[in-house]
Amino acid sequence: MKEHTRVVVIGGGIVGAAVLYHLTKLGWSDVVLVERKQLTAGSTWHAAGGFHAMNSDPNVARLQAYGISVYKEVEEISGQDVGMHLTGGINIAATPERWEAIRYEHARHKVLGIDSHLVGPEEIKKLCPIIDVSNVIGGLFDGNEGNIDPYGATHALAKSARMAGAEVYVNTMVEDLVHKSDGTWTVVTDKGNIQCEHVVNAAGLWAREVGAMAGVHVPIIPMEHHYILTGDIDELVEFDGELPMMIDLDGEMYLRQEQNGALLGVYEKNSTPWAVDGTSWDYGETDLLESRLDDIESALMQGFERFPALGDAGIRRIVNGPFTFAPDGNPLVGPVRGVQNYWSCCGVMAGFSQGSGVALVLSQWMIDGEPEGDVFAMDVNRFGAYATKSYAIEKGKEFYENRFALLCPNDEWPAARPLKVSAIHDRLQQANAVFGPSFGLETPLWFAPQGSEPIETPSFRRSNAHAPVGEECRAVRDSVGIIDISSIAKYEISGPDAVSYMDHLFASRLPDIGRIRMGPLLLPSGHMKGDLTVMRLAEEKFMVTGSGYLQEFHMLWFEQNSSGKKIRIVNRTDELSAIAIAGPGSRELMALATSADVDKKSMPFMSAQYVDVGPAPCLVARLSFTGELGYEMYVPSAYARRLYDYLLELGDSLGIRPFGIRALVSLGMEKSFGIWSREFTPDYTPAMCGMDRFVDYDKADFVGREAALADRDAKHEHKLVALEIDSIDADVWGYEPIWHKDDYAGFVTSGAYGHTVGKSLAMAYVRTPYLGAANGELSVHVVDQRRPASILAEPPHDPSGSRMRS
Ligand SMILES: Cc1cc2nc3c(=O)[nH]c(=O)nc-3n(C[C@H](O)[C@H](O)[C@H](O)COP(=O)(O)OP(=O)(O)OC[C@H]3O[C@@H](n4cnc5c(N)ncnc54)[C@H](O)[C@@H]3O)c2cc1C
């Protein structure tokens, strides 16, 4: 066994083996994998081995497609048979709502790069003769699905890595991890110590234990999962071909052929978290769990109804095994904040669809310093301290039980809620707010009419929120609105090196004292890393604000770039609340609420100053995402409630009205403002997404400068534009395709109804040849229908910006 190496990958399941292979593929060959038993000894060996290319996130879909291509690659390199069955797969719909969702998904597949097509019951029956299609409306077929042999695939990856110089130590248990003062690691095993630069936690079922060795909490929970194997099925003995992977979304089950029988897996409603207090080291390479037939009986009965031939074939074997779920079902990949050179690659629920994709991302991150494209959906730093053990259990269980649930874009799942509430939560409740969580914090989405239940009907079309949100929007445009934006992230950066640090990190010019600037962050590749707001409070003191759900993501970036600098970076998100007022009456309200001068000269647009607002000491920032005259007030949380009451009381005569995030998004859309995760992501450079207007290319030095400069005048495939869509009863949400006749002309990034301009609006990346398309010449898929669309020459509301600057 080596005593020194560059990387130790802990865990020899499908994920660890894929990481080892990708590290070598990308150029690092001095790497080892340590496995306490034999390869596949965790969840991997008893998996059903199914893989899918379909995913609602374009980068995850791209990575899944890539992962499927890797199986052939390693089979050729290693000579190890991976047992690939590329059968194709069909998702079937048995309700009108599901059929609508499937058609919507199919439209989006054009954007996601998935080559799928819709199939009717007859074709489904032809491809899968054992199915009962009597209540099936249709399905979605994807040729890039099938199943793989878990043993063969894992060994082919590990062998290919070994052939490129990697080493694999089986029957070797990692017992401890010691972090040394230079940031490197001693990996303590039962066969001796290994010194290394980097450690990768790919320990699957034991990822929580391997996390704890480095003081890292891993928010995952293993869930028990059953599939049955049937005896021979007569129809299949005679069948000339192989069944596609069948997913009955409404029945929450999947089926594939296994020799002349079938494998049927179910996601039951009364699910069972496993090993909630930790996975025993004794759980072994051949262990399975006792089956819980009572728990899965009704799910199985549904399976037998859908595939009646199963009943005659009889059950040959029942498998119940555990595998891990993160709170949102996505993997936990990337550098772990606060623990240098410790990398997470766990929580991979669909290891055979995603193993190589996450391994590629992790390897790029380790070797190149950043992964390609936007991988936030799998970034370990999308969770924070709120994702405690109990949160992970409740959310993991909820995700498992809703594995194939019909998910509408306005769905807010209830488990583990409320968790964190803002200081004025009860006031918002009294006002009948409908809430949604952001980084664990309940935020007001909209306000239901008094006397009605504060519940939103999940729908792809306009919901019961539509009319109330319209009223909120009009109140902001006509008089004054008030909103709790406490979820916004607030970072204080100060110290003797704060100016040089900020100047290097941000691509924009720094604001003068008392002023505010938009602050794009770039990656060294010149792609976007963040879109923050920078307020300068003193010569060497800044307040930086941004989207709340990105707190760990931002903090990691700040810290990674702070080495050797005399600065203090404090995340003050929880200790500061934020209340904003906006609308033409907001200055009058401020004048009533504070003795400070609030005229245009004393408190100009994009200024920030400490001011007492009524009884509360606030940092007042003069800006608003609504596109109106507006003020954001940052206040220690202990004062927030008093401040809110005070403003509501004073604003009564001005017609003040609470509004929520839905209205904020609609108002921002009327101004064609982009937002992070939609229009701005690491997929784009500032020149692609229009953030270049905030970049100071003349600055001598900032992260990503050279690449951004080179990109500035490059020809780009797409341009970000605003669209008006002639839609009937629905608005777009994101990733809907745009067409010019039958040519693919681009895709939507976000959409909303513009209530005060009376238009359905969207932001979209349109391919350059179609930018000159005449009004109505383009069309956009709205749910399942193409609707005419036009590119807007300017924002539909206040294009000159005179209202927000007033
Ligand atoms: C019944 C069932 C059916 C499934 N069907 C599918 C399917 O059809 N498609 C799909 O994509 N997924 C399926 N899965 C999920 C799939 O099994 C997992 O996504 C995948 O196996 C996770 O792989 P992993 O490498 O992350 O973890 P694991 O397979 O758990 O591997 C972790 C490894 O780390 C080793 N290890 C842990 N701690 C240490 C230590 N301290 N020192 C050394 N070694 C250590 C363990 O021994 C183990 O071998 C199924 C799971 C189950 C249970």
PDB file of N, CA and C in Angstrom, residues 6 113 145 179 186 201 210 273 324 349 378:
ATOM      1  N   ARG A   6      -1.777  11.465  -3.999  1.00  0.00           N
ATOM      2  CA  ARG A   6      -2.415  12.776  -4.142  1.00  0.00           C
ATOM      3  C   ARG A   6      -3.852  12.753  -3.608  1.00  0.00           C
ATOM      4  N   GLY A 113     -31.748  18.748 -24.395  1.00  0.00           N
ATOM      5  CA  GLY A 113     -30.891  17.889 -25.219  1.00  0.00           C
ATOM      6  C   GLY A 113     -31.271  16.417 -25.122  1.00  0.00           C
ATOM      7  N   GLU A 145     -32.167   4.815 -22.364  1.00  0.00           N
ATOM      8  CA  GLU A 145     -32.400   4.282 -21.023  1.00  0.00           C
ATOM      9  C   GLU A 145     -32.208   2.777 -21.050  1.00  0.00           C
ATOM     10  N   HIS A 179      -6.584  15.936   9.881  1.00  0.00           N
ATOM     11  CA  HIS A 179      -6.289  17.106   9.036  1.00  0.00           C
ATOM     12  C   HIS A 179      -5.045  17.782   9.558  1.00  0.00           C
ATOM     13  N   THR A 186      -3.899  12.868   6.831  1.00  0.00           N
ATOM     14  CA  THR A 186      -3.452  11.508   7.117  1.00  0.00           C
ATOM     15  C   THR A 186      -4.704  10.642   7.153  1.00  0.00           C
ATOM     16  N   ASN A 201     -15.031  11.789   0.024  1.00  0.00           N
ATOM     17  CA  ASN A 201     -16.007  10.966   0.732  1.00  0.00           C
ATOM     18  C   ASN A 201     -17.000  10.395  -0.283  1.00  0.00           C
ATOM     19  N   VAL A 210     -18.097   8.673   7.592  1.00  0.00           N
ATOM     20  CA  VAL A 210     -16.836   9.180   7.034  1.00  0.00           C
ATOM     21  C   VAL A 210     -16.827  10.716   7.095  1.00  0.00           C
ATOM     22  N   PRO A 273     -37.216   5.007   6.808  1.00  0.00           N
ATOM     23  CA  PRO A 273     -35.810   5.419   6.923  1.00  0.00           C
ATOM     24  C   PRO A 273     -35.035   4.310   7.630  1.00  0.00           C
ATOM     25  N   THR A 324     -29.110   5.911  -0.104  1.00  0.00           N
ATOM     26  CA  THR A 324     -29.173   7.210   0.581  1.00  0.00           C
ATOM     27  C   THR A 324     -29.875   8.283  -0.245  1.00  0.00           C
ATOM     28  N   MET A 349     -28.395   9.164  -5.148  1.00  0.00           N
ATOM     29  CA  MET A 349     -29.552   8.265  -5.050  1.00  0.00           C
ATOM     30  C   MET A 349     -29.675   7.378  -6.282  1.00  0.00           C
ATOM     31  N   MET A 378     -26.435  19.976  -7.751  1.00  0.00           N
ATOM     32  CA  MET A 378     -25.793  18.889  -7.010  1.00  0.00           C
ATOM     33  C   MET A 378     -24.696  19.402  -6.065  1.00  0.00           C
TER      34      MET A 378
END
